[in-house]
Coordinates of C-alpha atoms and ligand atoms in Angstrom, one line a residue:
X25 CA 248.4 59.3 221.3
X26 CA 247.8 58.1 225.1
X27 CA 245.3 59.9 226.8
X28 CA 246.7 61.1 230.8
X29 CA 245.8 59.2 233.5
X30 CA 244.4 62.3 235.0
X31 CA 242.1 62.8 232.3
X32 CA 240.6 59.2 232.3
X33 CA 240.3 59.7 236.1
X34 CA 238.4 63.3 235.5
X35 CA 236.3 61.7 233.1
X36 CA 235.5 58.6 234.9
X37 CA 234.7 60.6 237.9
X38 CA 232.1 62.8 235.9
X39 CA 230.6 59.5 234.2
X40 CA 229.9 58.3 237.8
X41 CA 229.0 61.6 239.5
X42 CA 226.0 60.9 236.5
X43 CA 225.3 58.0 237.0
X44 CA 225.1 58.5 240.7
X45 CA 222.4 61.7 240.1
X46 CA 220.1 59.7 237.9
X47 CA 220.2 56.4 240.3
X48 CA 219.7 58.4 244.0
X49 CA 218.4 61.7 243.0
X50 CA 219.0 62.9 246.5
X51 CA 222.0 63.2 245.6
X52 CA 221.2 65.3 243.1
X53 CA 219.8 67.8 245.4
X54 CA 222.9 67.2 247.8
X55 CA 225.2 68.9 245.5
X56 CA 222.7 71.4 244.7
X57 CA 222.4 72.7 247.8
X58 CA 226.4 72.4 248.1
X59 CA 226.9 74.9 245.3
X60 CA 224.6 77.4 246.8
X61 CA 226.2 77.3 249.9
X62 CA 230.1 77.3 248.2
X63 CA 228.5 80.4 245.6
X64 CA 227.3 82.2 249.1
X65 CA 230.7 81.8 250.4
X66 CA 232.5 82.8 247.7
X67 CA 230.6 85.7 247.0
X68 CA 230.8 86.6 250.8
X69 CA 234.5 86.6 251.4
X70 CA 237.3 87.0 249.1
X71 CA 239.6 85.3 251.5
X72 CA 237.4 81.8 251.9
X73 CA 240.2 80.3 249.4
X74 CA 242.9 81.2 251.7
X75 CA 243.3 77.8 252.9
X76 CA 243.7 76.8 249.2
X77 CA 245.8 79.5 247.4
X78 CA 246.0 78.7 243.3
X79 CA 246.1 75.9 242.2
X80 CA 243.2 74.3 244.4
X81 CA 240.2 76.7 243.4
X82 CA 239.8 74.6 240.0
X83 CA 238.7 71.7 242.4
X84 CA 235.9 73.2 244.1
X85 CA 233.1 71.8 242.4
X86 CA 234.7 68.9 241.4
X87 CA 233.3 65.5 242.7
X88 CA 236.0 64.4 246.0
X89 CA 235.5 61.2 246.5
X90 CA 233.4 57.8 246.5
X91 CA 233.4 54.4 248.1
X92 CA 232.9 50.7 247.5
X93 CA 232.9 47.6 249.7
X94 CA 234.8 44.7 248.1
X95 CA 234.2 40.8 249.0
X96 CA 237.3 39.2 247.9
X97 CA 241.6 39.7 247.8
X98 CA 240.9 38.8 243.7
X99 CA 238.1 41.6 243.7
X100 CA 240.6 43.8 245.6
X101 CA 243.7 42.9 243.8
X102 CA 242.0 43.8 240.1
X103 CA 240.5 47.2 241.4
X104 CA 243.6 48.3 242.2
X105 CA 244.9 47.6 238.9
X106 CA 242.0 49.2 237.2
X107 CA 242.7 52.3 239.6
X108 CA 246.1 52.4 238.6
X109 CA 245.5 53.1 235.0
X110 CA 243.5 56.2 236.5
X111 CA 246.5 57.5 238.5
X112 CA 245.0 56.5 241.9
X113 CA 247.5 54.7 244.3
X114 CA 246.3 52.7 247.3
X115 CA 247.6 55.3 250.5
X116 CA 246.9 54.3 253.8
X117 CA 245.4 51.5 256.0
X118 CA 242.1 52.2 258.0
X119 CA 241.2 49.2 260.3
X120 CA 237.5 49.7 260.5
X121 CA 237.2 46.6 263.0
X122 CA 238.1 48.7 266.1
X123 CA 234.3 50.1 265.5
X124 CA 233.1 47.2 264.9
X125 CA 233.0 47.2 261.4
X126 CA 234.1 43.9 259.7
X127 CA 236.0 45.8 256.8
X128 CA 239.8 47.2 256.5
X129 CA 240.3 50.2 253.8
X130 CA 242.5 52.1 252.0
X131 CA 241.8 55.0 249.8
X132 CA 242.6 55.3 246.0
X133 CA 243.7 58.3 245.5
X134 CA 246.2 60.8 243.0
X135 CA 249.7 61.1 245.0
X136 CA 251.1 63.9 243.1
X137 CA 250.3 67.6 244.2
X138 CA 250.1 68.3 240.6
X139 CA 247.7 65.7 239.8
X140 CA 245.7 66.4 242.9
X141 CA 245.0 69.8 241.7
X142 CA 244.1 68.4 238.0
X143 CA 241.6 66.4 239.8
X144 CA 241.4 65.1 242.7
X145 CA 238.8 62.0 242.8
X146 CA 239.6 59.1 245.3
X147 CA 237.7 56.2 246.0
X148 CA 237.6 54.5 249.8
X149 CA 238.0 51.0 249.1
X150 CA 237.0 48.5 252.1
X151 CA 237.6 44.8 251.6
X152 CA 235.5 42.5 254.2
X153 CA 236.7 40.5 256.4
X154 CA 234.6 37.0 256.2
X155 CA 236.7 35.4 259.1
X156 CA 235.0 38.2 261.3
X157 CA 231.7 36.2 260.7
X158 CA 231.3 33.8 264.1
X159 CA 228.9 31.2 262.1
X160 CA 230.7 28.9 260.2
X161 CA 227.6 27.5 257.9
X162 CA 227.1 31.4 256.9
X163 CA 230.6 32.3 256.6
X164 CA 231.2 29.7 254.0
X165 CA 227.8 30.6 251.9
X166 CA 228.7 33.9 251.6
X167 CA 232.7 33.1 250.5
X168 CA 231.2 30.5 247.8
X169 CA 228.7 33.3 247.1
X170 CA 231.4 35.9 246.4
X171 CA 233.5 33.4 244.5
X172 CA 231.0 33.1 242.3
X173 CA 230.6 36.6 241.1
X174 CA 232.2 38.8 238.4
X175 CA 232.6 42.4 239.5
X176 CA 234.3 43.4 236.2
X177 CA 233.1 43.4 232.5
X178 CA 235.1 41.3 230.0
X179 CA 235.6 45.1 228.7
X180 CA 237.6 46.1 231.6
X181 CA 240.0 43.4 232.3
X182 CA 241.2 43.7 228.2
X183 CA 241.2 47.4 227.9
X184 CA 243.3 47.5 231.6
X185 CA 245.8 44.5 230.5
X186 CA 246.0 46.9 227.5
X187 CA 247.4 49.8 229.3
X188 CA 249.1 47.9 231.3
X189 CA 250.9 46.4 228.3
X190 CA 250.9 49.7 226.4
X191 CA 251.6 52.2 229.6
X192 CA 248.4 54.1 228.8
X193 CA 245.2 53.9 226.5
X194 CA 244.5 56.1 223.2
X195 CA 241.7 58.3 224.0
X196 CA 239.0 55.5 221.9
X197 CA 240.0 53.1 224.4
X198 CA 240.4 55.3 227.0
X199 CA 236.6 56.0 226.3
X200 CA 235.6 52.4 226.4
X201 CA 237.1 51.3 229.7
X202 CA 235.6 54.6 231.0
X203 CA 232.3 52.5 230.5
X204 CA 233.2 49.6 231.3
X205 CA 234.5 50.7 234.4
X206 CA 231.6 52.3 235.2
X207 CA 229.7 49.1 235.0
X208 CA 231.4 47.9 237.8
X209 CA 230.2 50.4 240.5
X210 CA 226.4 50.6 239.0
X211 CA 223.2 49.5 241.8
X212 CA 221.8 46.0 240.7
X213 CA 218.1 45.9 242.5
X214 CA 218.4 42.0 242.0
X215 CA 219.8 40.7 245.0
X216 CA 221.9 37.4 244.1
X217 CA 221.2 35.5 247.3
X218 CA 217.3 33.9 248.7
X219 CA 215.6 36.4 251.2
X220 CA 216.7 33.8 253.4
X221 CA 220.5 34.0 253.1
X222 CA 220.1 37.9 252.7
X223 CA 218.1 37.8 256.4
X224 CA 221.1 35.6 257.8
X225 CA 223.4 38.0 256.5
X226 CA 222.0 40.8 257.9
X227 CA 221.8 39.5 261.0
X228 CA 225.4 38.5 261.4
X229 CA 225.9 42.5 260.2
X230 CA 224.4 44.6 257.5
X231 CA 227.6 45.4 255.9
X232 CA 228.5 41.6 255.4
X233 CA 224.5 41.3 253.7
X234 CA 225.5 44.8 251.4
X235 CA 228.8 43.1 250.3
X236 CA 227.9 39.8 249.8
X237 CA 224.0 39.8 248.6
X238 CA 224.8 42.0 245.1
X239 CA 226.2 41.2 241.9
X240 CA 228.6 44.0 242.2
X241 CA 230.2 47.0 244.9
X242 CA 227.6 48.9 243.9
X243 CA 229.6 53.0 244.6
X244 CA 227.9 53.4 248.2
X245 CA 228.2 57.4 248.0
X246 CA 229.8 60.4 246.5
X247 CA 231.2 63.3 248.5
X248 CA 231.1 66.9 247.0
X249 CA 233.5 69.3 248.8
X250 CA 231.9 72.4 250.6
X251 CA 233.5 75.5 251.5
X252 CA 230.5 75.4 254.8
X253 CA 229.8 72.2 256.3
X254 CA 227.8 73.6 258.9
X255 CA 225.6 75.6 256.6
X256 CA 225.4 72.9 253.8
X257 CA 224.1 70.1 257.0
X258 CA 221.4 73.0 257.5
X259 CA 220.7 73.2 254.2
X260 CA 220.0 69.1 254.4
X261 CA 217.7 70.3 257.1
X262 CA 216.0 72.6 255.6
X263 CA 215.6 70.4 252.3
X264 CA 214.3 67.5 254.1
X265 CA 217.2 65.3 253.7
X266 CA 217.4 62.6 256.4
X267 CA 221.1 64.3 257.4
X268 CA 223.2 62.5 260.5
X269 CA 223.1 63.7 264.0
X270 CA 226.6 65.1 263.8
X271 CA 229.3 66.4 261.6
X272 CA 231.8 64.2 262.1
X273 CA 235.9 65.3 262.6
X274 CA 237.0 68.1 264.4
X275 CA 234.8 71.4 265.5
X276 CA 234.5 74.6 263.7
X277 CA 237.9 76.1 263.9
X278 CA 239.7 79.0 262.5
X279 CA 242.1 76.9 261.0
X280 CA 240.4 74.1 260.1
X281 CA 241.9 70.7 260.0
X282 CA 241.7 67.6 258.8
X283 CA 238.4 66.8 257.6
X284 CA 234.7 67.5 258.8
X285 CA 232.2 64.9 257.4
X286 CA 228.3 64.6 257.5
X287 CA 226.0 62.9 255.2
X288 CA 222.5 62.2 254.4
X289 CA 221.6 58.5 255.9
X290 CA 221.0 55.5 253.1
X291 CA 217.7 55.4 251.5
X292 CA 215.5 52.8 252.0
X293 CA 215.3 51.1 248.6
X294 CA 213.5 48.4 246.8
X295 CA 215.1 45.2 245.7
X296 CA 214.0 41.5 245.0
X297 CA 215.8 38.0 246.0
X298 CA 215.7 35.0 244.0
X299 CA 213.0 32.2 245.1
X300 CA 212.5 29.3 243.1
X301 CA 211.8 30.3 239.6
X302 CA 210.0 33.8 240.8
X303 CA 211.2 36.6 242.8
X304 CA 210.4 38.1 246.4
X305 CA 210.3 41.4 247.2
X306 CA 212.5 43.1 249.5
X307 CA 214.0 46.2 250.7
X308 CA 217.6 47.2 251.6
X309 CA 219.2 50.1 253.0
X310 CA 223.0 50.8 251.6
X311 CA 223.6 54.1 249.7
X312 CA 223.6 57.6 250.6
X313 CA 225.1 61.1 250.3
X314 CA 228.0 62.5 251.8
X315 CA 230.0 66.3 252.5
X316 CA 233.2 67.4 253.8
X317 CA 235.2 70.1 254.1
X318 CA 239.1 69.5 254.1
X319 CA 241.9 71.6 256.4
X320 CA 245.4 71.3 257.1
X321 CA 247.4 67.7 257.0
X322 CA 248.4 66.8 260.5
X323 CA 252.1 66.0 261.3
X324 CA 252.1 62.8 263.5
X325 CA 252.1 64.8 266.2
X326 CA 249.5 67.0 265.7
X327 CA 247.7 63.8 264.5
X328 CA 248.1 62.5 268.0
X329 CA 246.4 65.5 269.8
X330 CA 243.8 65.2 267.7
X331 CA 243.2 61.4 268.6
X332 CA 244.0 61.9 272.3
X333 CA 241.0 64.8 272.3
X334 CA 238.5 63.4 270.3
X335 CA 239.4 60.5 272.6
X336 CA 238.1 62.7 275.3
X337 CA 235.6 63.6 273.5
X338 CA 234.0 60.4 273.1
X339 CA 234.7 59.1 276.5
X340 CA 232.5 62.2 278.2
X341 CA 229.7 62.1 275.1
X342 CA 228.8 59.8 272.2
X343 CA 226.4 60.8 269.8
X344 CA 223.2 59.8 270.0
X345 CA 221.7 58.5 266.5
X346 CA 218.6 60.3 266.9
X347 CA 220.4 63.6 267.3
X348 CA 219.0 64.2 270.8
X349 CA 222.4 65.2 272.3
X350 CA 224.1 66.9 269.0
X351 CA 224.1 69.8 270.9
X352 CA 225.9 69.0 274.0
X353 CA 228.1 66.5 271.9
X354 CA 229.4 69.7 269.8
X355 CA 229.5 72.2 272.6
X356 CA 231.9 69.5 274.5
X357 CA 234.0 68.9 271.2
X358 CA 234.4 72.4 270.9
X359 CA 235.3 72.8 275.1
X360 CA 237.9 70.3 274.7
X361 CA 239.4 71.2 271.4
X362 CA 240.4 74.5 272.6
X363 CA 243.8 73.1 273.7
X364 CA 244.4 72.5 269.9
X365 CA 246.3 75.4 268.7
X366 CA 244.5 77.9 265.8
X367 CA 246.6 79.6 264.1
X368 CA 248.7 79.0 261.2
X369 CA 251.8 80.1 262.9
X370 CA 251.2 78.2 266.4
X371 CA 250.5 75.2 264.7
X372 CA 253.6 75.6 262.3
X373 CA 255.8 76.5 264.8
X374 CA 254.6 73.7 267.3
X375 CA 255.1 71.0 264.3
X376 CA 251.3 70.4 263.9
X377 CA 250.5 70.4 260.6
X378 CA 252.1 70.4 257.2
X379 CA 252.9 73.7 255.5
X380 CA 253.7 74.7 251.7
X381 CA 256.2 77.4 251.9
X382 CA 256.6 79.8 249.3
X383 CA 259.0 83.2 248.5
X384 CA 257.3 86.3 250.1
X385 CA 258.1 89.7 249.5
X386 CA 260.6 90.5 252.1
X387 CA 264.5 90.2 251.0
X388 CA 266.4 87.0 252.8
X389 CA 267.3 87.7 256.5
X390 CA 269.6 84.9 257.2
X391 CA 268.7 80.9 257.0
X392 CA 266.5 80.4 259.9
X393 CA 262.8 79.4 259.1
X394 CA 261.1 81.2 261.9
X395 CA 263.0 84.3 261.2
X396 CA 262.5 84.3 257.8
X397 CA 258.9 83.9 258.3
X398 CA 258.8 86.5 260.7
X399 CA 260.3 89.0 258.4
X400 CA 258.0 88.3 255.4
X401 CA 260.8 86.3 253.3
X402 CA 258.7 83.4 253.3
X403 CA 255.0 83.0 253.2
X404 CA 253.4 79.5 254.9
X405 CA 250.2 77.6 253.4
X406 CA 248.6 75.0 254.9
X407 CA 249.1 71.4 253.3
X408 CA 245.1 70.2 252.6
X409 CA 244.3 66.5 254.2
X410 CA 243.6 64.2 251.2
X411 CA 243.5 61.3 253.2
X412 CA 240.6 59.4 255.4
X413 CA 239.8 59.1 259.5
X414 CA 239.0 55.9 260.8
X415 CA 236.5 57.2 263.4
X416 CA 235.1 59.5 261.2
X417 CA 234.6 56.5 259.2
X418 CA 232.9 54.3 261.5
X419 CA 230.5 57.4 262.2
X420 CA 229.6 56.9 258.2
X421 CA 229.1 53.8 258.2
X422 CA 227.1 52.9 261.1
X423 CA 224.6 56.0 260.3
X424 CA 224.3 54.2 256.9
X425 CA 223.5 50.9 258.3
X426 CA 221.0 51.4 260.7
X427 CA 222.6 52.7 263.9
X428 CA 221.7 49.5 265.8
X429 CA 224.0 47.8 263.9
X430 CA 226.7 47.5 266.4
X431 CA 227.8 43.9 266.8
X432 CA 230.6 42.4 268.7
X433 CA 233.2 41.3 266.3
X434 CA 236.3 42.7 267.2
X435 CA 239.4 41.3 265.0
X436 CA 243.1 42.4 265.5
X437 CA 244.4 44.8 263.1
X438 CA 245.7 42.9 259.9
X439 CA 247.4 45.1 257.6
X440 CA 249.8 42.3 256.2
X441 CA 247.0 40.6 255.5
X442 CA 245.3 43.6 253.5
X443 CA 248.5 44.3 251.5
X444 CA 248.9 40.5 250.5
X445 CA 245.4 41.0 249.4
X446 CA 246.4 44.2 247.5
X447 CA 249.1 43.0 246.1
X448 CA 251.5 45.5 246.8
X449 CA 251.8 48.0 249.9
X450 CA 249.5 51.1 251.1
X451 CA 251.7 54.3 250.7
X452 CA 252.2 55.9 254.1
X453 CA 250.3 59.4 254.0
X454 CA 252.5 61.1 256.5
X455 CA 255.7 60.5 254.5
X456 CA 253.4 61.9 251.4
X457 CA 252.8 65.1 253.1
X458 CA 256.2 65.3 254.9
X459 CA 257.9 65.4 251.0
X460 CA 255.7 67.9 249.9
X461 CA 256.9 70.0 252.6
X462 CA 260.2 69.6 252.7
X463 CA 260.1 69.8 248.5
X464 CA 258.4 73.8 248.9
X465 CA 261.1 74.7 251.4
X466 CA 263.9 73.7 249.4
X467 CA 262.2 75.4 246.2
X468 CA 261.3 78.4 248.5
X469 CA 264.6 78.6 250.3
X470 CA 266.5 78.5 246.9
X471 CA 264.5 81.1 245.2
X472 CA 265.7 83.2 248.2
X473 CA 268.9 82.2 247.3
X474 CA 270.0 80.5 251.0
X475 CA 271.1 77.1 251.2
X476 CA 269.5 74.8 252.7
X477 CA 271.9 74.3 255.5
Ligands
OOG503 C1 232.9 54.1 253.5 C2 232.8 55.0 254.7 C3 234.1 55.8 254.8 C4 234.5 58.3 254.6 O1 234.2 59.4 254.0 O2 235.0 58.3 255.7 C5 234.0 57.1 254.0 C6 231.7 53.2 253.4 O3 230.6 53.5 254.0 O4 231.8 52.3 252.6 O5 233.7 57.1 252.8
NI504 NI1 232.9 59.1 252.4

């Protein structure tokens, strides 16, 4: 008997969320002080799950997501294989290079609204981009350095050729590559470069030194979903977690959208470089904690609003890494957001976001949407964001770096180049959430017994 894909993914996701705890405890006390804030919510409101009717509650306190950095197109193509066998399909394209971050992304994620709700674990995948390094000397250490390595276990390429072969794994095996897996994404304090190579590195940019310097993508952080973003940064606060400056995304809303981010910067953490037949000691700064809270899936057009303001946004105020103008920062985001529509009906009506519809109580009134939403013969609920934003993004990943680690390097877009890499194309997210919509209104619309038409 084959084990789902959605159960190896639930149970690789637990394995890691594990691992994770015992290797940063921080993190530890990051989800800790999630649950008390989601518990407090709960038990405030009845309605806080309004944005998440059924079948989402199961996923509260379910781990969200992760990422990795990868070195190489091999490293890249063979994750997405090993993904694959745990129902996660590569959807989107993030070019992380407009921020200055020598990386492109996608995220590994479940597609299906049903395995979604099963459970929802994605993983933000970043491949780097060596040709963004300007020295030629370095850039061709660090490519014979990452041909060198083995990121998977011998364990891990059988036991995924297996289901590949076999469309699935019995739940022994199923077990095994679990663990093996898992190996994969562990923290190895033993750097595989000289302190010498690893300072070079650095100094071209830290992300390029975290990739490169390791035996493996060490998982960089895990994200625990919170039902109060604002309350749970406080909660860093008031714990003595090193939080960010910001919450990243949009402002505090009504109807929230997209996704609101904030995290707890990297630790500081002791590792040693080879030198000669000893070892030096070192130190290296690359993994941290991270929360969000999801809202409503943008239409293209909505998603454009959103970039055109926070656009704005950024070109009055940028965050300051030592927090010393969050609060103007926030008050401006929240000034100019006010031309983004909040409620559910606005930004239905105006095409904003994605809706689910369903069959409300009213009888039929005819076959127009509006109207039947007007006279209660349809209900609408907001399509959640499952996806990534690239400045949100870049916000993440310089906090984690050091936020003086802004270089230069600029590189044009390269999706092709990503997908070649891949070996097979991102899914377009839009389209995604643009089926799932159109799929509830026909379902809806029939129930009421109305065609389409
Ligand atoms: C990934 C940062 C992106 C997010 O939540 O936007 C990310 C990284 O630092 O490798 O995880
Ligand atoms: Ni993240």
């Amino acid at each position: 008997m084959k084990v789902s894909a959605n159960k190896i993914r639930a149970d690789f996701s637990a394995a890691m969320s594990l691992m994770y705890r015992k290797e940063v405890p921080a993190y530890g006390t990051l989800v800790e002080i999630v649950e008390e804030v989601n518990a407090g919510v709960l038990g405030r409101s009845g309605n806080a799950l309004a944005l998440t009717p059924g079948e989402d509650t199961a996923r509260i306190s379910a781990e969200r997501h992760g990422a990795i950095r990868l070195g190489t197109a091999e490293e890249l193509a063979m994750m997405a294989r090993v993904f694959d066998v745990m129902g996660m399909e590569p959807v989107g394209y993030y070019d992380l290079s407009i921020a200055s971050v020598p990386v492109h992304s996608t995220a590994f994620r479940p597609v299906a609204r049903a395995d979604l709700a099963e459970n929802p674990f994605r993983v933000f995948t970043s491949l780097l981009r060596l040709e963004l390094i300007a020295d030629e000397a370095l850039r061709q250490k660090a490519a014979e350095t990452l041909a060198r390595r083995k990121i998977f276990t011998e364990g891990a390429v059988v036991l995924t050729e297996k289901a590949e072969a076999q469309g699935g794994l019995d739940e022994a095996d199923a077990k095994r590559f679990v663990a093996e897996v898992l190996e994969t994404f562990r923290w190895h304090s033993d750097a595989c470069v000289d302190a010498a190579t690893f300072g070079a590195l650095i100094d071209a940019h830290r992300l390029i030194a975290d990739v490169v310097s390791f035996k493996g993508p060490h998982i960089n952080h895990l994200t625990p979903r919170t039902l109060d973003i604002d309350a749970a940064q406080a909660g860093m606060v008031a714990r003595g977690l090193p939080a960010k400056a910001v919450v990243e995304g949009p402002p505090r809303r009504s109807c929230p959208i997209l996704l609101r981010q904030t995290a707890f910067k990297a630790l500081n953490e002791a590792v040693r470089f080879p030198e000669g037949a000893g070892w030096t000691e070192g130190h290296h700064t690359a993994r941290f904690g991270e929360i969000e809270q999801r809202g409503a899936a943008l239409t293209p057009k909505g998603r454009a609003l959103y970039d055109q303001l926070l656009a704005e946004v950024r070109a009055a105020i940028l965050p300051a890494a030592d927090g010393s103008n969050a609060e103007e920062y926030v008050a401006k985001l929240q000034e100019v957001f006010a031309a983004f529509p909040d409620t559910w009906r606005d930004l239905h009506d105006q095409g904003l976001a994605y809706f689910k519809y369903g069959r409300g109580e009213a009888p039929a009134t005819g076959t127009d949407v509006s109207a039947l939403l007007d006279a209660g013969a349809l209900t609408l609920s907001p399509i959640i964001y499952e996806d990534f934003l690239p400045v949100s993004a870049a916000g993440i990943f310089q906090s984690n770096l050091g936020d003086e680690a802004r270089s230069e390097t600029q590189g044009a877009s390269n999706r092709a180049s990503f997908e070649a890499a891949l070996g097979k194309s991102v899914a377009d997210e839009f389209a995604l959430y643009e089926a799932m919509q159109s799929d509830s209104l026909v379902a809806a619309l029939d129930q009421l017994k109305v065609s389409a038409a």
